[in-house]
């Protein structure tokens, strides 16, 4: 869907056209907040569990111990989103887990890799710390995330 920035004939600029020229495709989302939280729920859980176990996606989704922690994180994050009235499906944690099972099993997150590189800055506080703070503001307990967050907080 194209978004027109200006209706003036001399300065008409359509954002969608600019993305199509270099073959960058975008999708319009009716509820951008829900789309952002869908990604945030996944990335927070994936990077927290990946960092905690220093494991790739295949191990996180298939090793029983790691899978249990990953699912706890996905569910805790989903409860936070629900408490904040983010319009997500009830089964968002399960859907996200099933999608993660399709990822490259050798994949790791950049946040995870950065956490194990001495002197490398990370987004740990922005990703995990912010989810913990959202939970606190919403009055939601996230014990698994808090434990992992505190273990790696710098």
Short mmCIF file of C-alpha atoms in Angstrom, two decimals:
data_model
loop_
_atom_site.label_atom_id
_atom_site.label_comp_id
_atom_site.label_asym_id
_atom_site.label_seq_id
_atom_site.Cartn_x
_atom_site.Cartn_y
_atom_site.Cartn_z
CA UNK A 1 0.00 0.00 0.00
CA UNK A 2 1.42 3.38 -1.00
CA UNK A 3 1.46 6.25 1.47
CA UNK A 4 1.35 9.71 -0.09
CA UNK A 5 3.39 12.27 1.81
CA UNK A 6 2.24 15.32 -0.17
CA UNK A 7 -0.73 15.87 -2.46
CA UNK A 8 0.88 18.91 -4.11
CA UNK A 9 1.39 18.00 -7.81
CA UNK A 10 4.93 19.45 -7.83
CA UNK A 11 6.10 17.67 -4.69
CA UNK A 12 4.03 14.51 -4.69
CA UNK A 13 6.05 11.82 -3.00
CA UNK A 14 4.78 8.30 -2.50
CA UNK A 15 6.71 6.21 -0.01
CA UNK A 16 5.60 2.87 -1.45
CA UNK A 17 7.04 3.71 -4.87
CA UNK A 18 10.48 4.38 -3.37
CA UNK A 19 10.58 0.91 -1.83
CA UNK A 20 9.43 -0.86 -4.98
CA UNK A 21 12.20 0.54 -7.21
CA UNK A 22 15.01 -1.36 -5.43
CA UNK A 23 12.65 -4.31 -4.83
CA UNK A 24 12.20 -3.70 -1.10
CA UNK A 25 8.74 -4.95 -0.25
CA UNK A 26 6.81 -3.83 2.78
CA UNK A 27 3.44 -4.77 4.17
CA UNK A 28 1.01 -2.34 5.68
CA UNK A 29 -0.09 -3.39 9.17
CA UNK A 30 -3.45 -2.32 10.53
CA UNK A 31 -2.11 -2.70 14.07
CA UNK A 32 1.60 -1.85 14.02
CA UNK A 33 1.83 -2.13 17.81
CA UNK A 34 0.67 -5.75 17.67
CA UNK A 35 3.21 -6.47 14.90
CA UNK A 36 6.00 -4.89 16.94
CA UNK A 37 5.05 -6.85 20.06
CA UNK A 38 4.88 -10.10 18.12
CA UNK A 39 8.52 -9.56 17.15
CA UNK A 40 9.48 -8.30 20.63
CA UNK A 41 7.98 -11.34 22.38
CA UNK A 42 9.99 -13.64 20.10
CA UNK A 43 13.25 -11.72 20.20
CA UNK A 44 13.23 -11.22 23.96
CA UNK A 45 12.62 -14.93 24.60
CA UNK A 46 15.00 -16.12 21.88
CA UNK A 47 17.89 -13.88 22.89
CA UNK A 48 17.40 -14.44 26.64
CA UNK A 49 17.28 -18.23 26.37
CA UNK A 50 20.04 -18.30 23.75
CA UNK A 51 22.27 -16.23 26.02
CA UNK A 52 21.38 -18.22 29.13
CA UNK A 53 22.29 -21.55 27.54
CA UNK A 54 24.72 -20.16 24.92
CA UNK A 55 22.76 -22.34 22.52
CA UNK A 56 21.52 -22.07 18.95
CA UNK A 57 17.89 -22.11 17.86
CA UNK A 58 17.87 -25.85 17.15
CA UNK A 59 18.97 -26.64 20.70
CA UNK A 60 16.49 -24.15 22.17
CA UNK A 61 13.53 -25.59 20.30
CA UNK A 62 14.36 -29.30 20.60
CA UNK A 63 16.35 -29.96 23.80
CA UNK A 64 13.69 -30.55 26.52
CA UNK A 65 15.38 -28.42 29.23
CA UNK A 66 16.08 -25.53 26.89
CA UNK A 67 12.67 -25.74 25.25
CA UNK A 68 11.00 -25.52 28.66
CA UNK A 69 12.83 -22.28 29.45
CA UNK A 70 12.13 -20.86 25.98
CA UNK A 71 8.41 -21.62 26.36
CA UNK A 72 8.33 -20.06 29.83
CA UNK A 73 9.88 -16.90 28.41
CA UNK A 74 7.48 -16.77 25.47
CA UNK A 75 4.51 -17.22 27.80
CA UNK A 76 5.76 -14.64 30.31
CA UNK A 77 6.27 -12.12 27.52
CA UNK A 78 2.81 -12.85 26.12
CA UNK A 79 1.26 -12.23 29.56
CA UNK A 80 3.03 -8.87 29.71
CA UNK A 81 1.64 -7.91 26.30
CA UNK A 82 -1.86 -8.98 27.33
CA UNK A 83 -1.63 -6.98 30.57
CA UNK A 84 -0.65 -3.96 28.48
CA UNK A 85 -3.73 -4.47 26.25
CA UNK A 86 -1.72 -5.29 23.15
CA UNK A 87 -4.07 -6.93 20.65
CA UNK A 88 -2.41 -10.32 20.14
CA UNK A 89 -3.92 -13.77 19.65
CA UNK A 90 -4.32 -15.86 22.81
CA UNK A 91 -1.96 -18.48 21.36
CA UNK A 92 0.83 -16.03 20.43
CA UNK A 93 3.42 -17.94 22.50
CA UNK A 94 2.63 -21.25 20.79
CA UNK A 95 2.50 -19.67 17.33
CA UNK A 96 5.84 -17.98 17.97
CA UNK A 97 7.42 -21.22 19.18
CA UNK A 98 6.14 -23.08 16.10
CA UNK A 99 7.59 -20.37 13.86
CA UNK A 100 10.92 -20.59 15.68
CA UNK A 101 11.03 -24.33 14.94
CA UNK A 102 11.30 -23.36 11.26
CA UNK A 103 14.34 -21.10 11.79
CA UNK A 104 17.81 -22.23 10.79
CA UNK A 105 18.72 -24.58 13.66
CA UNK A 106 22.25 -23.16 13.75
CA UNK A 107 21.06 -19.56 14.11
CA UNK A 108 21.86 -17.46 17.15
CA UNK A 109 20.89 -13.88 17.94
CA UNK A 110 23.28 -10.99 17.57
CA UNK A 111 22.50 -10.04 21.18
CA UNK A 112 23.55 -13.51 22.33
CA UNK A 113 26.78 -13.33 20.33
CA UNK A 114 27.53 -9.86 21.70
CA UNK A 115 27.01 -11.03 25.28
CA UNK A 116 29.87 -13.50 24.86
CA UNK A 117 32.22 -11.00 23.23
CA UNK A 118 34.24 -9.14 25.84
CA UNK A 119 34.00 -5.38 25.56
CA UNK A 120 31.15 -5.57 23.05
CA UNK A 121 28.20 -3.34 23.78
CA UNK A 122 24.79 -4.95 23.80
CA UNK A 123 21.10 -4.20 23.75
CA UNK A 124 20.56 -6.39 26.83
CA UNK A 125 19.15 -3.55 28.89
CA UNK A 126 16.98 -2.31 26.03
CA UNK A 127 15.54 -5.73 25.15
CA UNK A 128 15.44 -7.70 28.41
CA UNK A 129 15.51 -4.83 30.90
CA UNK A 130 12.65 -3.06 29.19
CA UNK A 131 10.50 -6.22 29.16
CA UNK A 132 11.13 -6.62 32.90
CA UNK A 133 10.13 -2.97 33.46
CA UNK A 134 7.00 -3.39 31.31
CA UNK A 135 6.09 -6.41 33.46
CA UNK A 136 6.62 -4.46 36.67
CA UNK A 137 4.47 -1.55 35.44
CA UNK A 138 1.73 -3.99 34.42
CA UNK A 139 1.91 -5.90 37.73
CA UNK A 140 2.95 -9.13 36.01
CA UNK A 141 5.42 -11.67 37.42
CA UNK A 142 8.12 -12.80 34.98
CA UNK A 143 10.36 -14.98 37.18
CA UNK A 144 12.20 -16.74 34.36
CA UNK A 145 12.99 -13.52 32.53
CA UNK A 146 13.98 -11.73 35.75
CA UNK A 147 16.37 -14.55 36.69
CA UNK A 148 18.07 -14.50 33.28
CA UNK A 149 18.03 -10.69 33.06
CA UNK A 150 19.71 -10.33 36.48
CA UNK A 151 22.30 -13.01 35.71
CA UNK A 152 23.57 -11.14 32.64
CA UNK A 153 22.84 -7.54 33.60
CA UNK A 154 25.98 -5.43 33.21
#
